[in-house]
mmCIF file of C-alpha atoms in Angstrom:
data_model
loop_
_atom_site.group_PDB
_atom_site.id
_atom_site.type_symbol
_atom_site.label_atom_id
_atom_site.label_comp_id
_atom_site.label_asym_id
_atom_site.label_seq_id
_atom_site.Cartn_x
_atom_site.Cartn_y
_atom_site.Cartn_z
ATOM 1 C CA MET A 1 5.260 -6.478 -12.328
ATOM 2 C CA LYS A 2 7.386 -9.368 -11.032
ATOM 3 C CA GLU A 3 10.221 -8.422 -13.357
ATOM 4 C CA PHE A 4 9.959 -4.773 -12.302
ATOM 5 C CA LEU A 5 10.167 -5.756 -8.614
ATOM 6 C CA ALA A 6 13.127 -8.037 -9.285
ATOM 7 C CA GLN A 7 14.878 -5.160 -11.048
ATOM 8 C CA LEU A 8 14.157 -2.824 -8.101
ATOM 9 C CA VAL A 9 15.770 -5.294 -5.719
ATOM 10 C CA ARG A 10 18.766 -5.888 -8.022
ATOM 11 C CA ASN A 11 19.426 -2.156 -8.396
ATOM 12 C CA ALA A 12 19.135 -1.432 -4.660
ATOM 13 C CA PRO A 13 22.180 -0.956 -2.430
ATOM 14 C CA PRO A 14 23.711 -4.221 -1.166
ATOM 15 C CA THR A 15 22.015 -4.001 2.243
ATOM 16 C CA SER A 16 18.475 -5.193 2.925
ATOM 17 C CA GLN A 17 17.130 -1.981 1.368
ATOM 18 C CA GLY A 18 16.162 -3.844 -1.787
ATOM 19 C CA ARG A 19 13.408 -5.670 0.039
ATOM 20 C CA ASN A 20 12.224 -2.449 1.654
ATOM 21 C CA ILE A 21 12.107 -0.691 -1.716
ATOM 22 C CA ALA A 22 10.030 -3.526 -3.186
ATOM 23 C CA ARG A 23 7.660 -3.495 -0.194
ATOM 24 C CA GLU A 24 7.227 0.256 -0.401
ATOM 25 C CA TYR A 25 6.467 0.002 -4.107
ATOM 26 C CA LEU A 26 3.801 -2.649 -3.404
ATOM 27 C CA GLN A 27 2.338 -0.532 -0.613
ATOM 28 C CA ALA A 28 2.038 2.434 -2.963
ATOM 29 C CA ARG A 29 0.383 0.282 -5.635
ATOM 30 C CA LEU A 30 -2.062 -1.167 -3.105
ATOM 31 C CA LEU A 31 -2.982 2.293 -1.822
ATOM 32 C CA GLN A 32 -3.497 3.461 -5.396
ATOM 33 C CA ALA A 33 -5.745 0.484 -6.159
ATOM 34 C CA LEU A 34 -7.804 1.063 -3.004
ATOM 35 C CA GLN A 35 -8.169 4.747 -3.883
ATOM 36 C CA HIS A 36 -9.395 3.921 -7.393
ATOM 37 C CA ALA A 37 -11.825 1.365 -5.954
ATOM 38 C CA GLY A 38 -13.387 3.964 -3.651
ATOM 39 C CA ALA A 39 -12.299 2.111 -0.515
ATOM 40 C CA MET A 40 -10.531 5.132 0.959
ATOM 41 C CA ILE A 41 -13.660 7.282 1.157
ATOM 42 C CA SER A 42 -14.624 5.783 4.519
ATOM 43 C CA LEU A 43 -11.117 5.071 5.788
ATOM 44 C CA ALA A 44 -8.485 7.107 7.587
ATOM 45 C CA PHE A 45 -4.949 6.057 6.680
ATOM 46 C CA HIS A 46 -2.716 6.316 9.767
ATOM 47 C CA GLY A 47 0.358 4.801 11.387
ATOM 48 C CA GLY A 48 4.004 4.632 10.400
ATOM 49 C CA THR A 49 3.462 4.052 6.696
ATOM 50 C CA ALA A 50 1.062 7.004 6.540
ATOM 51 C CA LEU A 51 3.699 9.207 8.175
ATOM 52 C CA ARG A 52 6.244 8.117 5.580
ATOM 53 C CA PHE A 53 3.979 8.533 2.547
ATOM 54 C CA LEU A 54 2.146 11.689 3.597
ATOM 55 C CA TYR A 55 4.830 13.598 5.511
ATOM 56 C CA ALA A 56 8.082 12.087 4.148
ATOM 57 C CA ILE A 57 9.192 11.107 7.647
ATOM 58 C CA PRO A 58 12.258 8.863 7.308
ATOM 59 C CA ARG A 59 10.886 5.719 8.905
ATOM 60 C CA TYR A 60 9.842 2.410 7.489
ATOM 61 C CA SER A 61 6.785 0.415 8.473
ATOM 62 C CA GLU A 62 5.712 -2.864 6.900
ATOM 63 C CA ASP A 63 1.988 -2.597 7.483
ATOM 64 C CA LEU A 64 -0.795 -0.320 6.314
ATOM 65 C CA ASP A 65 -3.053 0.942 9.107
ATOM 66 C CA PHE A 66 -6.622 2.085 8.493
ATOM 67 C CA ALA A 67 -9.525 3.122 10.691
ATOM 68 C CA LEU A 68 -13.150 3.694 9.754
ATOM 69 C CA GLU A 69 -13.945 7.402 9.938
ATOM 70 C CA GLN A 70 -17.541 6.738 10.961
ATOM 71 C CA ARG A 71 -18.972 3.695 12.619
ATOM 72 C CA ARG A 72 -20.862 1.676 10.039
ATOM 73 C CA GLU A 73 -22.978 -1.389 10.358
ATOM 74 C CA PHE A 74 -20.923 -3.239 7.752
ATOM 75 C CA TYR A 75 -17.843 -2.353 5.747
ATOM 76 C CA ASP A 76 -16.490 -5.144 3.553
ATOM 77 C CA PHE A 77 -12.840 -4.266 3.022
ATOM 78 C CA ARG A 78 -12.245 -7.650 1.401
ATOM 79 C CA LYS A 79 -14.628 -6.684 -1.415
ATOM 80 C CA TYR A 80 -12.325 -3.845 -2.437
ATOM 81 C CA LEU A 81 -9.269 -6.056 -2.181
ATOM 82 C CA ARG A 82 -10.777 -8.776 -4.350
ATOM 83 C CA THR A 83 -12.381 -6.711 -7.075
ATOM 84 C CA ARG A 84 -10.060 -3.795 -7.733
ATOM 85 C CA THR A 85 -6.647 -4.879 -6.604
ATOM 86 C CA GLN A 86 -6.586 -8.034 -8.714
ATOM 87 C CA SER A 87 -7.062 -6.073 -11.921
ATOM 88 C CA HIS A 88 -4.815 -3.244 -10.721
ATOM 89 C CA PHE A 89 -1.884 -5.536 -9.904
ATOM 90 C CA ALA A 90 -2.269 -7.480 -13.140
ATOM 91 C CA GLN A 91 -0.980 -4.417 -15.019
#
């Protein structure tokens, strides 16, 4: 994946867009990994990145914003990050 990201940045226009393209790629991969792990069942994806991914609004946001849809006693988001994303990003 490192080589793929380096290639994305190299092929980007000469402005700072290369970094943004790489970040957006990583955001998409992280969202995909969380979806496969079942983490998104209880979460609402919102904020600037959600607007860009879901509605193709031309804005860029560096963070991923989530909210729990229902109040729960305990939701261990780190569990999903540790277990699924490590194997997902190793590909």
